[in-house]
Structure formats: structure tokens, C-alpha cells
């Protein structure tokens, strides 16, 4: 290689300053050191880069042509530094997320809004998916983070717990049980229950609250998602068992959430690939999720 980075740096300093002394000041080195290096550079290239005329240094046409390329090189180096700074500050890029449908109505909007206040130029792509589809999106790297309640188990996935997320009773305002500080699960057995399909994880969790199969009431309305159950309660269609985060999502103006004695939880976790290092935006977003827990 005829030119190394130090030789290019000295050549550029002379072109910018117009003299050996000016280059030495720019580079904080002695004038003899600059003179020796530029002489060596000319020897390596087989080109005369500068001529002395009446005590002044003048670039040759070859030097001017070379300086065009050196300037382009420095602009590219500057761009690399700018990209590095942007990556450090999360000022550009994209974060791809997936979450359970209910969390897309409650937790994720709050987390994304807070994240964007810190990183307004970051582009965010959010997909709402059922657990099986969310898992596949993580494994195929369509998304970097998945946020879901209920387990998304796979040996290639790692998880971090976020919230305990207890199950509560959601009742219409004015319901006789709404004024109580706590209800028993058996208090809901005779109520018009909005339930969940028994073959989905959330439905299985709710069934655990009622105990054995003989003591479980038959839901009058069956849904797939907790936020749909909340909407039905608000419309006066019945009562439901819903997780705390869903109730804290949209403003349910006509419902009351009452704690259940001996309840279970639908813990919320964030998932990502086990052996894939997380990007800085992903780590920052996980931090936002943890901070939301503390605020709650």
C-alpha cells in the first residue's frame, strides 16, 4: 500500500493550511516530521506533490487531483463517525416489536410513547400477534422483541419478567359487587360470565381460578381477548375476569375492577433470541418497560 492513513492525514493538512508550518500546527507535530513524511510520501508515490517557489509551497496538479479523493475519503470517515454517534444516542434506525393483542391496546402504546419522547427519530414497527405467531416472528428475526403474557417457550428464546399482572373481576358500574374491596371467585359463579376459549392459555389460566371442572360456570359469551371482554362489560353484557394491565389500558368509563381473593397472575414477559445480542434501541425499550412497572 503506497499511502497509509498517517501519510494521507499529513498531505491533507498541508493542502488545507498551505504550508509545512501550518500542517505541523494542525497535527501538533514538528515541522521536520511533516517535511520528512511528505518527502517519503512523494518517493513512495513517484509523484511530486508540492513545489517551492520563492519560499512558498504550491501543490502540483497531481496533488490537487489526489486531494479530491482525500476530501471524499474524509467525508466518508466523518459520516461513519456520525452514524456511530447516532447509534450511541439511538437517533436513527428501526426497532421491530411484537406483542399480544391485549397488550397492543394497553401496555405497548404507553411504552412506545415514552420511548419516542427520548428517541423521536427512531422508527418503530409494532405487530400484534397470538403467542405462536409471535414466537415464529422472533425465531425468524422478523421482530427483535416480543412482549406477551403467558409463556412463549422455546429453547432458542430468552425471557425477562416484567409484571406480575394479577387477574381482577371487571364489573359494570353500579353492580352490587362493585362496591366491595375484594370478591371471592365463587361470588361470580352465578353472574352472566364473559369467558374465554378453554384451548387458549389465558382461558386455561382463568379456569384455574374456578378450580375443578364441575365448579366452573359456563360462559354466556366467549371471546379470545381480554380487551374485548372489557368492552363487553362496559356495554352491559356481563362480568369478566381480566388482567390488571388490560384494565389499565383504554379508559373503561363504565366498569369497575375489583381484586379477587386468592387470584392468579398472567405474568408479562419480554422475549428475544437467546444467542443474539440485543441492539441498543432494544435494550433502551426494555428499560422503558421496567420503568413503567415502577411507575405503576
Coordinates of C-alpha atoms in Angstrom, one line a residue:
X1 CA 0.0 0.0 0.0
X2 CA 1.6 3.2 -1.2
X3 CA -0.4 5.5 1.1
X4 CA -1.3 4.9 4.8
X5 CA -3.7 6.9 6.9
X6 CA -0.9 9.0 8.5
X7 CA 0.5 10.0 5.1
X8 CA -3.0 11.0 3.9
X9 CA -3.5 13.0 7.1
X10 CA -0.2 14.9 6.6
X11 CA -0.9 15.5 2.9
X12 CA -4.4 16.8 3.7
X13 CA -3.1 19.1 6.5
X14 CA -0.6 20.7 4.1
X15 CA -3.3 21.2 1.4
X16 CA -5.6 22.8 4.0
X17 CA -3.1 25.1 5.6
X18 CA -0.9 25.8 2.6
X19 CA 2.4 25.3 4.4
X20 CA 4.6 22.9 6.3
X21 CA 4.4 25.1 9.4
X22 CA 0.6 25.3 9.2
X23 CA 0.3 21.5 8.9
X24 CA 2.6 21.0 11.9
X25 CA 0.2 23.2 14.0
X26 CA -2.9 21.3 12.7
X27 CA -1.4 18.0 13.6
X28 CA 0.6 19.0 16.7
X29 CA 3.9 17.7 15.4
X30 CA 7.2 19.3 14.5
X31 CA 7.8 20.8 11.1
X32 CA 10.8 18.5 10.3
X33 CA 8.5 15.5 11.0
X34 CA 5.9 16.8 8.5
X35 CA 8.7 17.6 5.9
X36 CA 10.2 14.1 6.2
X37 CA 6.8 12.3 5.9
X38 CA 5.7 14.3 2.9
X39 CA 9.1 13.7 1.2
X40 CA 8.7 9.9 1.9
X41 CA 5.1 10.0 0.5
X42 CA 6.3 11.6 -2.7
X43 CA 9.0 9.0 -3.0
X44 CA 6.5 6.1 -2.4
X45 CA 4.1 7.5 -5.0
X46 CA 6.7 8.5 -7.5
X47 CA 5.0 11.9 -7.8
X48 CA 5.9 15.4 -6.9
X49 CA 3.1 16.8 -4.8
X50 CA 4.5 20.2 -3.8
X51 CA 6.9 22.7 -5.3
X52 CA 8.7 25.5 -3.5
X53 CA 8.5 28.8 -5.4
X54 CA 10.1 31.9 -3.8
X55 CA 9.9 30.3 -0.4
X56 CA 6.3 29.3 -0.7
X57 CA 4.8 25.8 -1.1
X58 CA 2.5 25.2 -4.1
X59 CA 0.5 22.0 -4.8
X60 CA 1.1 20.4 -8.2
X61 CA -1.8 19.4 -10.5
X62 CA -1.4 15.8 -9.3
X63 CA -1.7 17.0 -5.7
X64 CA -5.0 18.8 -6.5
X65 CA -6.3 15.6 -8.1
X66 CA -5.3 13.5 -5.2
X67 CA -6.8 16.0 -2.8
X68 CA -10.3 15.5 -4.4
X69 CA -10.1 11.8 -3.4
X70 CA -8.7 12.5 0.0
X71 CA -11.6 15.0 0.7
X72 CA -14.1 12.4 -0.3
X73 CA -12.4 9.9 2.0
X74 CA -12.6 12.3 4.9
X75 CA -16.3 13.0 4.3
X76 CA -16.9 9.2 4.4
X77 CA -15.0 8.9 7.6
X78 CA -17.0 11.8 9.1
X79 CA -20.2 10.0 8.0
X80 CA -19.0 6.9 9.8
X81 CA -18.4 8.9 13.0
X82 CA -21.9 10.5 12.6
X83 CA -23.5 7.1 12.2
X84 CA -21.6 5.8 15.3
X85 CA -22.8 8.8 17.3
X86 CA -26.4 8.3 16.1
X87 CA -26.2 4.6 17.2
X88 CA -24.9 5.6 20.6
X89 CA -27.7 8.1 21.0
X90 CA -30.4 5.9 19.3
X91 CA -31.1 8.8 16.9
X92 CA -31.7 6.7 13.9
X93 CA -32.6 3.1 13.0
X94 CA -35.6 0.9 13.5
X95 CA -37.0 -1.2 16.3
X96 CA -39.3 -4.1 15.4
X97 CA -41.7 -5.3 18.1
X98 CA -44.4 -7.8 18.6
X99 CA -47.0 -8.1 21.4
X100 CA -50.2 -9.9 22.4
X101 CA -53.3 -8.2 21.0
X102 CA -54.5 -7.1 24.5
X103 CA -51.1 -5.5 25.3
X104 CA -51.3 -3.7 22.0
X105 CA -54.3 -1.9 23.4
X106 CA -52.8 -1.1 26.8
X107 CA -49.1 -1.5 27.8
X108 CA -47.3 -1.1 24.4
X109 CA -48.9 2.3 23.5
X110 CA -47.7 3.8 26.8
X111 CA -44.2 2.2 26.5
X112 CA -43.8 3.4 22.8
X113 CA -45.0 6.9 23.6
X114 CA -42.4 7.2 26.4
X115 CA -39.6 5.6 24.3
X116 CA -40.3 8.1 21.4
X117 CA -40.1 11.1 23.8
X118 CA -36.4 10.1 24.3
X119 CA -35.7 8.9 20.7
X120 CA -38.1 10.8 18.4
X121 CA -36.2 9.8 15.2
X122 CA -36.4 6.1 15.9
X123 CA -38.8 4.2 13.6
X124 CA -40.9 1.6 15.4
X125 CA -42.8 -1.3 13.8
X126 CA -45.3 -3.0 16.1
X127 CA -47.1 -6.2 15.2
X128 CA -49.9 -7.7 17.4
X129 CA -49.8 -11.4 17.3
X130 CA -51.0 -14.5 19.1
X131 CA -48.3 -16.4 21.0
X132 CA -47.5 -19.0 18.3
X133 CA -47.1 -16.4 15.6
X134 CA -45.1 -14.1 17.9
X135 CA -42.7 -16.9 18.6
X136 CA -42.2 -17.6 14.9
X137 CA -41.6 -13.9 14.3
X138 CA -38.9 -13.9 16.9
X139 CA -37.2 -17.0 15.7
X140 CA -37.1 -15.8 12.1
X141 CA -35.9 -12.3 13.2
X142 CA -38.9 -10.5 11.8
X143 CA -39.0 -8.7 15.2
X144 CA -36.3 -8.2 17.8
X145 CA -38.5 -8.1 20.9
X146 CA -41.8 -9.8 21.8
X147 CA -43.9 -8.8 24.8
X148 CA -46.6 -11.2 25.9
X149 CA -48.4 -12.6 28.9
X150 CA -48.4 -16.3 29.3
X151 CA -45.4 -18.4 28.3
X152 CA -43.8 -18.3 24.9
X153 CA -41.4 -21.3 25.4
X154 CA -38.7 -22.3 23.0
X155 CA -35.0 -23.3 23.7
X156 CA -33.8 -20.5 21.4
X157 CA -35.7 -17.8 23.2
X158 CA -34.7 -15.9 26.4
X159 CA -37.3 -14.1 28.5
X160 CA -37.2 -11.3 31.1
X161 CA -40.1 -10.9 33.6
X162 CA -41.8 -7.5 33.6
X163 CA -45.0 -7.5 35.6
X164 CA -46.9 -9.9 37.9
X165 CA -50.2 -8.7 36.3
X166 CA -52.9 -10.2 38.6
X167 CA -56.4 -11.2 37.4
X168 CA -59.2 -9.0 38.6
X169 CA -63.0 -9.0 38.3
X170 CA -64.3 -6.4 35.9
X171 CA -67.9 -5.4 36.7
X172 CA -70.4 -2.8 35.4
X173 CA -70.6 0.3 37.5
X174 CA -73.5 0.0 39.9
X175 CA -73.1 -3.8 40.2
X176 CA -73.7 -5.0 43.8
X177 CA -70.2 -6.5 43.9
X178 CA -68.5 -3.3 42.6
X179 CA -68.6 -1.6 45.9
X180 CA -66.7 -4.3 47.7
X181 CA -62.9 -4.1 48.3
X182 CA -62.4 -7.7 47.3
X183 CA -64.6 -10.5 45.9
X184 CA -64.4 -14.3 46.2
X185 CA -64.3 -16.2 42.9
X186 CA -67.4 -18.1 44.0
X187 CA -69.3 -14.7 44.0
X188 CA -69.0 -14.7 40.2
X189 CA -70.4 -18.2 39.6
X190 CA -74.0 -17.1 39.3
X191 CA -73.2 -14.0 37.3
X192 CA -73.5 -13.7 33.5
X193 CA -69.9 -14.5 32.7
X194 CA -67.9 -13.4 29.7
X195 CA -65.3 -16.1 29.3
X196 CA -62.5 -17.3 27.1
X197 CA -61.9 -20.4 24.9
X198 CA -60.6 -23.2 27.1
X199 CA -57.9 -24.1 24.5
X200 CA -56.0 -20.7 24.7
X201 CA -53.5 -20.1 27.6
X202 CA -55.5 -17.2 29.1
X203 CA -58.7 -19.3 29.1
X204 CA -56.7 -22.1 30.9
X205 CA -55.5 -19.6 33.5
X206 CA -59.0 -18.4 34.2
X207 CA -60.2 -21.9 34.6
X208 CA -57.6 -22.4 37.4
X209 CA -59.3 -19.7 39.4
X210 CA -62.6 -21.7 39.5
X211 CA -61.0 -24.9 40.5
X212 CA -62.2 -28.3 39.2
X213 CA -64.4 -28.6 36.1
X214 CA -67.6 -29.3 38.0
X215 CA -67.4 -25.9 39.8
X216 CA -66.7 -23.8 36.6
X217 CA -69.6 -21.8 35.3
X218 CA -70.4 -22.0 31.6
X219 CA -69.6 -18.6 30.0
X220 CA -72.6 -17.0 28.3
X221 CA -70.3 -15.2 25.9
X222 CA -66.9 -16.5 24.8
X223 CA -64.1 -14.2 23.5
X224 CA -60.5 -14.6 22.6
X225 CA -59.0 -11.4 24.0
X226 CA -59.2 -9.6 27.4
X227 CA -59.8 -6.1 25.9
X228 CA -62.8 -7.5 24.1
X229 CA -64.2 -8.8 27.4
X230 CA -63.7 -5.3 28.9
X231 CA -65.6 -3.8 26.1
X232 CA -68.5 -6.2 26.6
X233 CA -68.6 -5.5 30.3
X234 CA -68.7 -1.7 29.5
X235 CA -71.6 -2.4 27.1
X236 CA -73.5 -4.1 30.0
X237 CA -73.2 -7.7 28.5
X238 CA -72.0 -9.3 31.7
X239 CA -69.0 -9.6 34.0
X240 CA -65.5 -10.8 33.2
X241 CA -62.1 -11.8 34.6
X242 CA -59.4 -9.7 33.1
X243 CA -55.7 -8.9 33.8
X244 CA -54.7 -5.7 35.5
X245 CA -52.8 -4.3 32.6
X246 CA -55.7 -4.6 30.2
X247 CA -58.0 -2.8 32.6
X248 CA -55.4 0.0 32.9
X249 CA -55.3 0.4 29.2
X250 CA -58.1 2.3 27.4
X251 CA -60.5 4.3 29.6
X252 CA -63.2 1.9 30.6
X253 CA -65.6 4.6 31.9
X254 CA -68.5 2.3 32.8
X255 CA -66.6 -0.6 34.6
X256 CA -65.0 -1.2 38.0
X257 CA -62.1 -3.6 38.6
X258 CA -62.3 -5.4 41.9
X259 CA -59.4 -7.6 43.3
X260 CA -60.1 -11.3 43.7
X261 CA -59.1 -13.1 46.9
X262 CA -56.7 -15.9 46.1
X263 CA -56.2 -14.7 42.5
X264 CA -53.7 -15.9 39.9
X265 CA -51.4 -13.9 37.7
X266 CA -50.9 -13.6 33.9
X267 CA -47.2 -12.5 34.1
X268 CA -45.9 -10.3 31.3
X269 CA -42.5 -11.1 29.9
X270 CA -40.3 -9.7 27.2
X271 CA -38.8 -12.3 24.8
X272 CA -35.8 -12.2 22.5
X273 CA -33.4 -14.6 20.8
X274 CA -31.2 -16.4 23.3
X275 CA -27.9 -16.1 21.5
X276 CA -28.4 -12.8 19.5
X277 CA -27.0 -9.7 21.2
X278 CA -29.7 -7.1 21.6
X279 CA -29.4 -3.7 19.8
X280 CA -29.1 -0.5 21.8
X281 CA -32.7 0.5 21.0
X282 CA -34.0 -2.9 22.1
X283 CA -32.1 -2.5 25.4
X284 CA -33.4 1.0 25.9
X285 CA -37.0 -0.2 25.2
X286 CA -36.7 -2.9 27.8
X287 CA -35.6 -0.3 30.2
X288 CA -38.7 1.8 29.4
X289 CA -40.9 -1.3 30.1
X290 CA -39.2 -1.8 33.5
X291 CA -39.6 1.8 34.4
X292 CA -43.3 1.6 33.6
X293 CA -43.6 -1.2 36.2
X294 CA -42.0 1.1 38.8
X295 CA -44.4 3.9 37.9
X296 CA -47.4 1.6 38.4

